mmCIF file of N, CA and C in Angstrom:
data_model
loop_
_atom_site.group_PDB
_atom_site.id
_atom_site.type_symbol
_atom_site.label_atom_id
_atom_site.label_comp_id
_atom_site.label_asym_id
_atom_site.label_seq_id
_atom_site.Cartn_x
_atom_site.Cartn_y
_atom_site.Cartn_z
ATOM 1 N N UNK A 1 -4.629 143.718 1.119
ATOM 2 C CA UNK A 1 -3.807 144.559 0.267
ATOM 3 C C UNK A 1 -4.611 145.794 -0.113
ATOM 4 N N UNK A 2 -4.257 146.709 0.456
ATOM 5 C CA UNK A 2 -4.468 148.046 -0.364
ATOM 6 C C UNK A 2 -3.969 148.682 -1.264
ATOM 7 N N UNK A 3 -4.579 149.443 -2.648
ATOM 8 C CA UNK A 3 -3.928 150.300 -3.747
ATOM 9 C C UNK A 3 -4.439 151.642 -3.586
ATOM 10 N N UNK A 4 -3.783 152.617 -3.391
ATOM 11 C CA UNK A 4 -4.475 154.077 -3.272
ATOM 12 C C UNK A 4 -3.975 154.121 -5.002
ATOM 13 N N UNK A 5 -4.626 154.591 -5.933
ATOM 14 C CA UNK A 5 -4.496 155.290 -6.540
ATOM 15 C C UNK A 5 -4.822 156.966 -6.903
ATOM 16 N N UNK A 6 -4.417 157.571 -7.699
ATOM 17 C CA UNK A 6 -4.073 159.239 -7.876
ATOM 18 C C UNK A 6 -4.987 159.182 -9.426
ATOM 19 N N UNK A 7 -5.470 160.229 -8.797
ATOM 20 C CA UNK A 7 -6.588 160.724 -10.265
ATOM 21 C C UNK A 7 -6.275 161.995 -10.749
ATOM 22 N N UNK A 8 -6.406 162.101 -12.144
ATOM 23 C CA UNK A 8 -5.549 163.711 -12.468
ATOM 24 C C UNK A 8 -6.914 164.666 -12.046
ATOM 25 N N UNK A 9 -6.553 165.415 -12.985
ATOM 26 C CA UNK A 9 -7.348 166.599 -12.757
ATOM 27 C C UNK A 9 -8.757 166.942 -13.835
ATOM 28 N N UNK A 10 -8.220 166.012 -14.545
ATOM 29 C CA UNK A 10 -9.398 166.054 -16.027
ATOM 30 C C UNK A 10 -8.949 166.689 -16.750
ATOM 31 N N UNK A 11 -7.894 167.505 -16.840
ATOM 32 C CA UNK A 11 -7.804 168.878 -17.681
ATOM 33 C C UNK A 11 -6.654 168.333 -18.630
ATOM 34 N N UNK A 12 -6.668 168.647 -19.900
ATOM 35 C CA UNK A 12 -5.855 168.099 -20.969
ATOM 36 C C UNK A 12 -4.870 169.438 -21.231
ATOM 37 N N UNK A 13 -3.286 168.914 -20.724
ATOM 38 C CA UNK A 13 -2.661 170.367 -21.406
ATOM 39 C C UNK A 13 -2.038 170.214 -22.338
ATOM 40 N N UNK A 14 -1.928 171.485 -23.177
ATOM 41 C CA UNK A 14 -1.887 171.192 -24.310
ATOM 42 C C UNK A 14 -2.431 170.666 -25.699
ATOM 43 N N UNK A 15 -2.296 169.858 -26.763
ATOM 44 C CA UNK A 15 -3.272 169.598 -27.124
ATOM 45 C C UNK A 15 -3.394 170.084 -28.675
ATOM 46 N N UNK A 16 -3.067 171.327 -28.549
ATOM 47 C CA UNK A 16 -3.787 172.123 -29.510
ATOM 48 C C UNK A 16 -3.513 171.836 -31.169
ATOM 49 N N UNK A 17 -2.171 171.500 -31.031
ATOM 50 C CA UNK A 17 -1.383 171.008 -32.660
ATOM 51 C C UNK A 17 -2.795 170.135 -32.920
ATOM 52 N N UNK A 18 -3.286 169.044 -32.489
ATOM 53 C CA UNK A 18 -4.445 168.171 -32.486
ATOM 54 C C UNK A 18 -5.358 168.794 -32.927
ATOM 55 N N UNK A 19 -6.045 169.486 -32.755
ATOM 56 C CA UNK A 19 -7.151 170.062 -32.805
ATOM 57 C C UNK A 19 -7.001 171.078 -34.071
ATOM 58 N N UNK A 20 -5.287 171.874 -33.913
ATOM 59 C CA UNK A 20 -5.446 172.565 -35.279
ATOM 60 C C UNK A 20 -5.900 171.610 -36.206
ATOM 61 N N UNK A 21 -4.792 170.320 -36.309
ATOM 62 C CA UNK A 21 -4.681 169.398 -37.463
ATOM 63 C C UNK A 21 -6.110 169.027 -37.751
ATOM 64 N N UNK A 22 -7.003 168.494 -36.320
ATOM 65 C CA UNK A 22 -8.067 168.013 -37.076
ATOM 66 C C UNK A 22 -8.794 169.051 -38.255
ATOM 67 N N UNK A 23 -9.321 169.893 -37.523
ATOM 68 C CA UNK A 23 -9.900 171.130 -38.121
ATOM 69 C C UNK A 23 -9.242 170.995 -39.768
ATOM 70 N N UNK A 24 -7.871 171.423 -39.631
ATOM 71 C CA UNK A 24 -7.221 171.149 -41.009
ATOM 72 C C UNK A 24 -7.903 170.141 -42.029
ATOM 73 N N UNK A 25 -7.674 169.097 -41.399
ATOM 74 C CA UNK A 25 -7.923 167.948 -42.564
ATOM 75 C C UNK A 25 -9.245 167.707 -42.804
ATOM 76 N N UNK A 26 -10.475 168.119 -41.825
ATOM 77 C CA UNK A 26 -11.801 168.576 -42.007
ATOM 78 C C UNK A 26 -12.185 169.578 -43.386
ATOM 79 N N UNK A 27 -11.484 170.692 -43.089
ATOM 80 C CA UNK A 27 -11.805 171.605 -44.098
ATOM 81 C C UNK A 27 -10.944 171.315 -45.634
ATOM 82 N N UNK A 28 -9.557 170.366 -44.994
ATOM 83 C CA UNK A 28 -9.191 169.904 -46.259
ATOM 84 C C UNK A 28 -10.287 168.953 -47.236
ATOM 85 N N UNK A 29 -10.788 168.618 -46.249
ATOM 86 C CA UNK A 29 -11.895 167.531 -47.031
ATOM 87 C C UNK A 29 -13.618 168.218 -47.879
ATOM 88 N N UNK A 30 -13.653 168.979 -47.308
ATOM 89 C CA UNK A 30 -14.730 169.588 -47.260
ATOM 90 C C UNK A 30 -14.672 170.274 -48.565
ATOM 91 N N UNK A 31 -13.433 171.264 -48.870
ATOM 92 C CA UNK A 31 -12.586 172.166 -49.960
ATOM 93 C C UNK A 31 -12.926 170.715 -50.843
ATOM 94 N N UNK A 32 -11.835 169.514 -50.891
ATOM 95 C CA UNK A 32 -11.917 168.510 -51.714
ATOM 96 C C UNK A 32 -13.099 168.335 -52.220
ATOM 97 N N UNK A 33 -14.099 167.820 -51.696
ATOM 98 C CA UNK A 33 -15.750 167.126 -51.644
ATOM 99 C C UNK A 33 -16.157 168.406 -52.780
ATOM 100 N N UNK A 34 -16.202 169.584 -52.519
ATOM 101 C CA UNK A 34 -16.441 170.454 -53.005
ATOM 102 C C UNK A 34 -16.452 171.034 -54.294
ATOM 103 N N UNK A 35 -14.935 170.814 -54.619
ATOM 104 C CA UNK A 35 -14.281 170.809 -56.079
ATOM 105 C C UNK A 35 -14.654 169.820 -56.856
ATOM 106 N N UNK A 36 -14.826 168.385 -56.320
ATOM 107 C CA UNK A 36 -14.835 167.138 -56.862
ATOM 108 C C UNK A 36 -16.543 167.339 -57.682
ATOM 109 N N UNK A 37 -17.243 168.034 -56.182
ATOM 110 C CA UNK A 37 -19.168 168.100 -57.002
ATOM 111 C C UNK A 37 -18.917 168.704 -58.071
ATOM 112 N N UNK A 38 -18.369 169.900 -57.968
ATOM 113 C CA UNK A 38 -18.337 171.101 -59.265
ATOM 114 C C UNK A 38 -17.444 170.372 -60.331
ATOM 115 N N UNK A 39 -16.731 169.881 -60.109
ATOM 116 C CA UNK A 39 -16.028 169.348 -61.788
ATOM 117 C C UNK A 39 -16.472 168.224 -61.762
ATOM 118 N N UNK A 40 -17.300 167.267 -61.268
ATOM 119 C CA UNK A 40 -18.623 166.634 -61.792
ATOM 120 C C UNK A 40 -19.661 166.694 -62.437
ATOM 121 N N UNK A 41 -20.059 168.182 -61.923
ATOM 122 C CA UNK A 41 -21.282 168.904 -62.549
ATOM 123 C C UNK A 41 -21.106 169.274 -63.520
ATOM 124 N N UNK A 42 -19.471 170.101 -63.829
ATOM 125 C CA UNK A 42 -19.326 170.459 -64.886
ATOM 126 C C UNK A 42 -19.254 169.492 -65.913
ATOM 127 N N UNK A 43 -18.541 168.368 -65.596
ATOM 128 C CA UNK A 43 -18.858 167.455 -66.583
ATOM 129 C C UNK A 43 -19.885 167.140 -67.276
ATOM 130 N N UNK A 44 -21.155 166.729 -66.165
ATOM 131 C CA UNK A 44 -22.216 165.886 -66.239
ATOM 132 C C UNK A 44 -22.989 167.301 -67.664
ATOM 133 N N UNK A 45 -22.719 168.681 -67.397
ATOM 134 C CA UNK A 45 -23.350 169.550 -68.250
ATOM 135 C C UNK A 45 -23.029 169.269 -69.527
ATOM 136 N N UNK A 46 -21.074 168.850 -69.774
ATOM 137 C CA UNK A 46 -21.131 169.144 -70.821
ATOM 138 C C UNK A 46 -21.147 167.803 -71.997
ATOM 139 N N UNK A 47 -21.346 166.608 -71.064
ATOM 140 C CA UNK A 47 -21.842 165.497 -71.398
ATOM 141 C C UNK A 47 -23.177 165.605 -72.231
ATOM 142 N N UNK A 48 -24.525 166.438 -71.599
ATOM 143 C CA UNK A 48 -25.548 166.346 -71.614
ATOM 144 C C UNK A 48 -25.554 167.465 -73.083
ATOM 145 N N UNK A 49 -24.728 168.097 -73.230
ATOM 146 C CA UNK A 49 -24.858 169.038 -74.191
ATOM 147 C C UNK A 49 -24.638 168.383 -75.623
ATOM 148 N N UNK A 50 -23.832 167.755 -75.844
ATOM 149 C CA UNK A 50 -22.966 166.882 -76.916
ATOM 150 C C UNK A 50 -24.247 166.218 -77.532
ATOM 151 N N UNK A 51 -24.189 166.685 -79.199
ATOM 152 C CA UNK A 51 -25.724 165.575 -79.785
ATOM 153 C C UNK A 51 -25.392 164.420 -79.582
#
């Protein structure tokens, strides 16, 4: 018994919605992480200030 199989080409078309989105939710996270340090910090300051 023989199977020939067919191999593509490697090349992915299309795609791109993917790649926007990742990027998106990367920098969505990043923005997040970001805000979250600073109104931490700000906290942690005005914690430390209080007699």
């Amino acid at each position: 018994m023989t199977v020939f199989a067919t191999a593509g080409s490697g090349v992915v078309s299309g795609g791109w919605e993917y790649v926007y989105a990742a990027y998106g939710v990367t920098w969505l996270f990043f923005v997040g992480y970001t805000v979250s340090l600073i109104v931490r910090q700000r906290a942690a300051d005005a914690a430390s200030e209080d007699p």
